[in-house]
Amino acid sequence: MKVLFFADSHLGFDFPIRPRIHRRRRGWDFFKNYQLILDTAIEEGVHALVHGGDVFFRSKIPVPVIQKAYEPLLPVLEQGIHMFFVPGNHERSRLPATPLFHHSNFHLFDRPRSFSLEVDDLETTWGGFPNIRRHVQNEFPVHLAQVGFESEGQSLNILCLHQAIEGAVVGAQNYTFRKGPDVVGKGQFPDYLNLVLSGHIHRQQVMRSVSGTPIIYSGSIERTSYAERLETKGFYILNILKDDIRWEFRSLPTRPMYEIKLPGNLTDRSILLRTIQEGTETMPEDAILRIRSGVDRHLELLTNAVLRKALPESMNVELLPPITKTAYTWTAYSD
Ligand SMILES: [Mn+2]
């Protein structure tokens, strides 16, 4: 059985419906990769496509974004490809309704539940539940029991999640999730599970549960924050056999991210702009640029509008206040 697994598409990210300013928007990059993944599913002739959650960027989603997300799914379903969707934390564990939910090939983990799928004599059971927002360490076994996997059947058991799991690594500084109330422990996966596919962690990685079950994070489909600047983005193609599961990571095109730090001793607008322009000369045209002010005064001298004028339109630029003692927490880049 061939499967395509992806997650964290965050559709609607920088995609204003009525933009007040005209500038390049990053939202299109997310939709482009989303479509690329759906096209790949058809080209590769996969039997199933799994979305590990955070389909959307937020819970209040404009109707045009919902339409743009759901519309391209129908031709994929019509090809006979089964879809399994996990509601993530960004959609508040609930996806906006669509007639697609009634399509016989569309399977939504709107509550703890399971679906059976048989392909060429291979029996599989797909279980899952929406993102558990709090106390997942306690809630996980309860939800898993409600899924109703058979622990001693012929069928392969595949669990689909959108959670942080102990040992997962994120960010440019390799923050590692430790066991905690809001993290699933590596020892909490029963050995009757053959495979775990999860969204939520934006860096792609493969781990093992204590009992040896592969746990795969596909990561996000584009960079949602600077913490992801060093990461390769993509999705997984899996080949599931009766006694062997193989996976292969496929990368997606992404835009490079850069940061410029302004020296605090520069307090002349034109010199600051020249410094920035010189700094961007060697950068690719489509760079996503973060400019960190050296002193508060820089925020009075420069605005995002001024910076956009000084730089190529193909770049995205953002001005940030001087670095202060900000706590390094995982929520900023794992969700
Ligand atoms: Mn996410």
mmCIF file of C-alpha atoms in Angstrom, residues 6-273:
data_model
loop_
_atom_site.group_PDB
_atom_site.id
_atom_site.type_symbol
_atom_site.label_atom_id
_atom_site.label_comp_id
_atom_site.label_asym_id
_atom_site.label_seq_id
_atom_site.Cartn_x
_atom_site.Cartn_y
_atom_site.Cartn_z
ATOM 1 C CA PHE A 6 1.995 15.470 4.919
ATOM 2 C CA ALA A 7 0.942 17.934 7.637
ATOM 3 C CA ASP A 8 0.947 21.541 8.809
ATOM 4 C CA SER A 9 -0.051 23.210 5.553
ATOM 5 C CA HIS A 10 -1.161 26.325 7.477
ATOM 6 C CA LEU A 11 -3.303 27.552 4.578
ATOM 7 C CA GLY A 12 -4.312 31.157 5.085
ATOM 8 C CA PHE A 13 -0.880 32.190 6.438
ATOM 9 C CA ASP A 14 -0.192 35.722 5.095
ATOM 10 C CA PHE A 15 -3.166 35.477 2.761
ATOM 11 C CA PRO A 16 -5.390 38.515 3.442
ATOM 12 C CA ILE A 17 -8.688 38.536 1.582
ATOM 13 C CA ARG A 18 -8.868 42.341 1.347
ATOM 14 C CA PRO A 19 -5.239 43.496 1.649
ATOM 15 C CA ARG A 20 -4.787 47.146 2.574
ATOM 16 C CA ILE A 21 -1.260 47.281 1.203
ATOM 17 C CA HIS A 22 0.006 45.815 -2.014
ATOM 18 C CA ARG A 23 3.078 43.653 -1.392
ATOM 19 C CA ARG A 24 4.254 40.146 -2.036
ATOM 20 C CA ARG A 25 2.362 37.719 0.183
ATOM 21 C CA ARG A 26 3.804 34.459 1.448
ATOM 22 C CA GLY A 27 0.378 32.806 1.426
ATOM 23 C CA TRP A 28 0.706 31.719 -2.196
ATOM 24 C CA ASP A 29 3.836 29.671 -1.393
ATOM 25 C CA PHE A 30 1.775 27.518 0.976
ATOM 26 C CA PHE A 31 -1.010 26.956 -1.558
ATOM 27 C CA LYS A 32 1.570 26.126 -4.251
ATOM 28 C CA ASN A 33 3.219 23.401 -2.175
ATOM 29 C CA TYR A 34 -0.196 22.088 -1.122
ATOM 30 C CA GLN A 35 -1.149 21.659 -4.790
ATOM 31 C CA LEU A 36 2.238 20.115 -5.567
ATOM 32 C CA ILE A 37 1.592 17.478 -2.905
ATOM 33 C CA LEU A 38 -1.893 16.698 -4.248
ATOM 34 C CA ASP A 39 -0.497 16.415 -7.788
ATOM 35 C CA THR A 40 2.216 14.057 -6.519
ATOM 36 C CA ALA A 41 -0.424 11.840 -4.863
ATOM 37 C CA ILE A 42 -2.100 11.367 -8.244
ATOM 38 C CA GLU A 43 1.145 10.982 -10.216
ATOM 39 C CA GLU A 44 2.509 8.401 -7.774
ATOM 40 C CA GLY A 45 -0.787 6.555 -7.689
ATOM 41 C CA VAL A 46 -0.917 6.383 -3.897
ATOM 42 C CA HIS A 47 -3.777 4.508 -2.250
ATOM 43 C CA ALA A 48 -4.056 6.910 0.650
ATOM 44 C CA LEU A 49 -3.181 10.488 1.522
ATOM 45 C CA VAL A 50 -2.846 11.560 5.154
ATOM 46 C CA HIS A 51 -2.976 15.140 6.445
ATOM 47 C CA GLY A 52 -1.586 15.262 9.983
ATOM 48 C CA GLY A 53 -3.383 18.461 10.955
ATOM 49 C CA ASP A 54 -3.102 22.252 10.912
ATOM 50 C CA VAL A 55 -4.671 22.327 7.484
ATOM 51 C CA PHE A 56 -5.443 25.969 8.171
ATOM 52 C CA PHE A 57 -3.459 28.743 9.792
ATOM 53 C CA ARG A 58 -6.136 29.708 12.293
ATOM 54 C CA SER A 59 -9.555 28.724 13.561
ATOM 55 C CA LYS A 60 -11.453 31.690 12.065
ATOM 56 C CA ILE A 61 -10.927 31.030 8.391
ATOM 57 C CA PRO A 62 -12.214 33.289 5.596
ATOM 58 C CA VAL A 63 -14.571 31.454 3.222
ATOM 59 C CA PRO A 64 -12.320 31.974 0.146
ATOM 60 C CA VAL A 65 -9.444 30.260 1.981
ATOM 61 C CA ILE A 66 -11.682 27.333 2.956
ATOM 62 C CA GLN A 67 -12.814 27.002 -0.669
ATOM 63 C CA LYS A 68 -9.254 27.210 -1.980
ATOM 64 C CA ALA A 69 -8.194 24.474 0.425
ATOM 65 C CA TYR A 70 -11.052 22.043 -0.197
ATOM 66 C CA GLU A 71 -11.622 22.514 -3.935
ATOM 67 C CA PRO A 72 -8.496 20.664 -5.148
ATOM 68 C CA LEU A 73 -9.267 17.654 -2.911
ATOM 69 C CA LEU A 74 -12.254 16.431 -4.932
ATOM 70 C CA PRO A 75 -10.285 15.436 -8.071
ATOM 71 C CA VAL A 76 -7.914 13.475 -5.822
ATOM 72 C CA LEU A 77 -10.777 11.654 -4.087
ATOM 73 C CA GLU A 78 -12.337 10.960 -7.480
ATOM 74 C CA GLN A 79 -9.127 9.171 -8.510
ATOM 75 C CA GLY A 80 -9.961 6.621 -5.841
ATOM 76 C CA ILE A 81 -7.413 7.925 -3.343
ATOM 77 C CA HIS A 82 -8.490 7.644 0.284
ATOM 78 C CA MET A 83 -7.898 10.628 2.542
ATOM 79 C CA PHE A 84 -7.380 10.707 6.282
ATOM 80 C CA PHE A 85 -7.484 14.139 7.951
ATOM 81 C CA VAL A 86 -6.545 15.000 11.537
ATOM 82 C CA PRO A 87 -7.862 18.315 12.908
ATOM 83 C CA GLY A 88 -4.934 20.245 14.419
ATOM 84 C CA ASN A 89 -4.600 22.895 17.106
ATOM 85 C CA HIS A 90 -4.687 25.760 14.619
ATOM 86 C CA GLU A 91 -8.206 24.796 13.525
ATOM 87 C CA ARG A 92 -9.035 24.297 17.216
ATOM 88 C CA SER A 93 -9.323 20.542 16.731
ATOM 89 C CA ARG A 94 -12.187 21.030 14.274
ATOM 90 C CA LEU A 95 -12.153 21.482 10.501
ATOM 91 C CA PRO A 96 -14.762 23.705 8.814
ATOM 92 C CA ALA A 97 -17.529 21.575 7.320
ATOM 93 C CA THR A 98 -17.659 20.732 3.628
ATOM 94 C CA PRO A 99 -19.704 18.308 1.505
ATOM 95 C CA LEU A 100 -16.361 16.526 0.943
ATOM 96 C CA PHE A 101 -16.756 15.025 4.423
ATOM 97 C CA HIS A 102 -19.532 12.866 2.946
ATOM 98 C CA HIS A 103 -17.363 11.528 0.125
ATOM 99 C CA SER A 104 -16.891 7.805 0.596
ATOM 100 C CA ASN A 105 -13.096 8.134 0.284
ATOM 101 C CA PHE A 106 -12.784 10.969 2.805
ATOM 102 C CA HIS A 107 -12.104 9.918 6.393
ATOM 103 C CA LEU A 108 -12.073 12.532 9.123
ATOM 104 C CA PHE A 109 -10.818 11.962 12.648
ATOM 105 C CA ASP A 110 -13.413 14.325 14.063
ATOM 106 C CA ARG A 111 -13.418 12.201 17.258
ATOM 107 C CA PRO A 112 -11.424 9.145 18.339
ATOM 108 C CA ARG A 113 -12.330 6.569 15.678
ATOM 109 C CA SER A 114 -10.942 4.160 13.123
ATOM 110 C CA PHE A 115 -11.418 3.242 9.464
ATOM 111 C CA SER A 116 -10.479 -0.008 7.692
ATOM 112 C CA LEU A 117 -8.795 -0.059 4.324
ATOM 113 C CA GLU A 118 -7.887 -3.169 2.340
ATOM 114 C CA VAL A 119 -5.578 -2.997 -0.669
ATOM 115 C CA ASP A 120 -4.324 -6.120 -2.480
ATOM 116 C CA ASP A 121 -4.979 -8.411 0.495
ATOM 117 C CA LEU A 122 -3.262 -6.020 2.907
ATOM 118 C CA GLU A 123 -5.583 -5.111 5.744
ATOM 119 C CA THR A 124 -4.984 -1.806 7.519
ATOM 120 C CA THR A 125 -6.787 -0.004 10.317
ATOM 121 C CA TRP A 126 -6.389 3.765 10.414
ATOM 122 C CA GLY A 127 -7.057 5.272 13.826
ATOM 123 C CA GLY A 128 -6.804 8.804 15.109
ATOM 124 C CA PHE A 129 -8.319 11.703 16.997
ATOM 125 C CA PRO A 130 -8.251 15.511 16.824
ATOM 126 C CA ASN A 131 -5.485 17.451 18.567
ATOM 127 C CA ILE A 132 -5.730 17.220 22.358
ATOM 128 C CA ARG A 133 -4.953 20.721 23.541
ATOM 129 C CA ARG A 134 -4.207 20.089 27.189
ATOM 130 C CA HIS A 135 -3.094 17.272 29.482
ATOM 131 C CA VAL A 136 -2.324 14.937 26.602
ATOM 132 C CA GLN A 137 -0.148 12.709 28.761
ATOM 133 C CA ASN A 138 -3.265 11.781 30.774
ATOM 134 C CA GLU A 139 -5.733 11.966 27.890
ATOM 135 C CA PHE A 140 -3.723 9.956 25.358
ATOM 136 C CA PRO A 141 -4.473 6.442 26.698
ATOM 137 C CA VAL A 142 -8.176 7.342 27.065
ATOM 138 C CA HIS A 143 -8.423 8.580 23.464
ATOM 139 C CA LEU A 144 -6.415 5.624 22.155
ATOM 140 C CA ALA A 145 -8.816 3.197 23.859
ATOM 141 C CA GLN A 146 -11.740 5.027 22.228
ATOM 142 C CA VAL A 147 -10.145 4.569 18.786
ATOM 143 C CA GLY A 148 -10.738 0.858 19.234
ATOM 144 C CA PHE A 149 -7.720 -0.751 17.561
ATOM 145 C CA GLU A 150 -7.652 -4.536 17.658
ATOM 146 C CA SER A 151 -4.495 -5.556 19.461
ATOM 147 C CA GLU A 152 -4.384 -9.095 18.097
ATOM 148 C CA GLY A 153 -5.827 -8.977 14.600
ATOM 149 C CA GLN A 154 -4.438 -9.493 11.096
ATOM 150 C CA SER A 155 -4.722 -5.832 10.328
ATOM 151 C CA LEU A 156 -1.826 -3.346 10.510
ATOM 152 C CA ASN A 157 -2.602 -0.546 12.963
ATOM 153 C CA ILE A 158 -1.706 2.999 11.926
ATOM 154 C CA LEU A 159 -2.257 5.892 14.330
ATOM 155 C CA CYS A 160 -2.698 9.461 13.029
ATOM 156 C CA LEU A 161 -2.084 12.343 15.445
ATOM 157 C CA HIS A 162 -1.369 16.023 15.860
ATOM 158 C CA GLN A 163 0.667 16.125 19.067
ATOM 159 C CA ALA A 164 4.100 16.853 20.515
ATOM 160 C CA ILE A 165 5.884 13.610 21.373
ATOM 161 C CA GLU A 166 8.807 13.139 23.771
ATOM 162 C CA GLY A 167 12.149 13.329 21.957
ATOM 163 C CA ALA A 168 10.942 15.480 19.044
ATOM 164 C CA VAL A 169 13.423 18.195 18.084
ATOM 165 C CA VAL A 170 12.550 21.698 16.845
ATOM 166 C CA GLY A 171 14.106 25.059 16.078
ATOM 167 C CA ALA A 172 17.519 26.225 14.972
ATOM 168 C CA GLN A 173 18.801 25.530 18.490
ATOM 169 C CA ASN A 174 17.527 21.928 18.567
ATOM 170 C CA TYR A 175 15.035 22.285 21.382
ATOM 171 C CA THR A 176 14.038 18.758 22.440
ATOM 172 C CA PHE A 177 10.644 17.939 23.923
ATOM 173 C CA ARG A 178 10.857 16.284 27.322
ATOM 174 C CA LYS A 179 8.163 14.245 28.954
ATOM 175 C CA GLY A 180 5.477 16.499 30.422
ATOM 176 C CA PRO A 181 1.721 16.970 30.877
ATOM 177 C CA ASP A 182 1.314 18.338 27.328
ATOM 178 C CA VAL A 183 3.701 15.900 25.632
ATOM 179 C CA VAL A 184 3.001 12.260 24.705
ATOM 180 C CA GLY A 185 5.616 9.962 26.237
ATOM 181 C CA LYS A 186 7.622 7.665 23.958
ATOM 182 C CA GLY A 187 6.597 4.810 26.218
ATOM 183 C CA GLN A 188 2.874 5.510 25.809
ATOM 184 C CA PHE A 189 2.570 3.780 22.415
ATOM 185 C CA PRO A 190 1.366 0.173 22.765
ATOM 186 C CA ASP A 191 3.252 -2.422 20.714
ATOM 187 C CA TYR A 192 0.123 -3.291 18.674
ATOM 188 C CA LEU A 193 0.735 -0.040 16.752
ATOM 189 C CA ASN A 194 2.675 -0.603 13.524
ATOM 190 C CA LEU A 195 3.089 3.033 12.556
ATOM 191 C CA VAL A 196 2.449 6.508 13.977
ATOM 192 C CA LEU A 197 2.043 9.548 11.706
ATOM 193 C CA SER A 198 1.875 12.925 13.397
ATOM 194 C CA GLY A 199 1.596 16.601 12.578
ATOM 195 C CA HIS A 200 2.352 19.566 14.894
ATOM 196 C CA ILE A 201 6.167 19.491 14.942
ATOM 197 C CA HIS A 202 7.329 21.546 11.966
ATOM 198 C CA ARG A 203 10.675 19.811 11.486
ATOM 199 C CA GLN A 204 10.552 16.520 9.579
ATOM 200 C CA GLN A 205 11.943 13.602 11.571
ATOM 201 C CA VAL A 206 11.502 9.912 12.277
ATOM 202 C CA MET A 207 11.629 8.564 15.822
ATOM 203 C CA ARG A 208 10.878 5.216 17.474
ATOM 204 C CA SER A 209 8.566 4.529 20.378
ATOM 205 C CA VAL A 210 9.946 2.521 23.299
ATOM 206 C CA SER A 211 8.413 -0.607 21.751
ATOM 207 C CA GLY A 212 10.024 0.195 18.373
ATOM 208 C CA THR A 213 7.103 1.599 16.384
ATOM 209 C CA PRO A 214 8.217 4.197 13.816
ATOM 210 C CA ILE A 215 6.855 7.667 14.606
ATOM 211 C CA ILE A 216 6.997 9.994 11.611
ATOM 212 C CA TYR A 217 6.685 13.775 11.574
ATOM 213 C CA SER A 218 6.440 15.066 8.017
ATOM 214 C CA GLY A 219 6.985 18.672 9.168
ATOM 215 C CA SER A 220 5.330 21.752 7.719
ATOM 216 C CA ILE A 221 5.092 22.380 3.962
ATOM 217 C CA GLU A 222 6.677 25.859 4.153
ATOM 218 C CA ARG A 223 8.487 27.826 6.843
ATOM 219 C CA THR A 224 6.049 29.431 9.258
ATOM 220 C CA SER A 225 8.739 31.049 11.443
ATOM 221 C CA TYR A 226 12.458 31.876 11.609
ATOM 222 C CA ALA A 227 12.978 28.901 13.884
ATOM 223 C CA GLU A 228 12.454 26.786 10.723
ATOM 224 C CA ARG A 229 14.993 28.668 8.586
ATOM 225 C CA LEU A 230 17.503 25.776 8.424
ATOM 226 C CA GLU A 231 14.933 23.033 7.803
ATOM 227 C CA THR A 232 14.220 21.216 4.541
ATOM 228 C CA LYS A 233 10.483 21.098 3.971
ATOM 229 C CA GLY A 234 8.565 18.272 2.358
ATOM 230 C CA PHE A 235 6.419 15.171 2.789
ATOM 231 C CA TYR A 236 6.763 11.394 3.001
ATOM 232 C CA ILE A 237 5.922 8.632 0.573
ATOM 233 C CA LEU A 238 5.469 5.357 2.428
ATOM 234 C CA ASN A 239 5.276 1.823 1.180
ATOM 235 C CA ILE A 240 3.404 -0.370 3.625
ATOM 236 C CA LEU A 241 3.868 -4.115 3.281
ATOM 237 C CA LYS A 242 2.602 -6.864 5.548
ATOM 238 C CA ASP A 243 5.906 -7.185 7.409
ATOM 239 C CA ASP A 244 7.841 -4.113 6.375
ATOM 240 C CA ILE A 245 7.203 -0.374 6.263
ATOM 241 C CA ARG A 246 9.476 1.824 4.159
ATOM 242 C CA TRP A 247 9.474 5.585 3.872
ATOM 243 C CA GLU A 248 11.126 8.195 1.757
ATOM 244 C CA PHE A 249 11.248 11.955 2.343
ATOM 245 C CA ARG A 250 10.531 14.205 -0.637
ATOM 246 C CA SER A 251 11.532 17.845 -0.394
ATOM 247 C CA LEU A 252 9.484 20.835 -1.504
ATOM 248 C CA PRO A 253 10.619 24.189 -2.888
ATOM 249 C CA THR A 254 10.858 26.775 -0.110
ATOM 250 C CA ARG A 255 12.005 30.361 0.148
ATOM 251 C CA PRO A 256 15.281 31.136 1.960
ATOM 252 C CA MET A 257 15.247 33.178 5.178
ATOM 253 C CA TYR A 258 17.848 35.705 6.278
ATOM 254 C CA GLU A 259 18.414 38.074 9.163
ATOM 255 C CA ILE A 260 20.275 41.391 9.256
ATOM 256 C CA LYS A 261 21.194 42.919 12.607
ATOM 257 C CA LEU A 262 21.558 46.702 12.538
ATOM 258 C CA PRO A 263 24.526 48.120 14.468
ATOM 259 C CA GLY A 264 23.270 50.252 17.368
ATOM 260 C CA ASN A 265 25.710 53.089 16.603
ATOM 261 C CA LEU A 266 24.094 53.866 13.226
ATOM 262 C CA THR A 267 21.390 56.489 13.658
ATOM 263 C CA ASP A 268 21.151 58.061 10.218
ATOM 264 C CA ARG A 269 18.295 56.833 8.047
ATOM 265 C CA SER A 270 20.142 56.883 4.730
ATOM 266 C CA ILE A 271 23.190 55.114 6.183
ATOM 267 C CA LEU A 272 20.920 52.490 7.732
ATOM 268 C CA LEU A 273 19.170 51.925 4.404
#
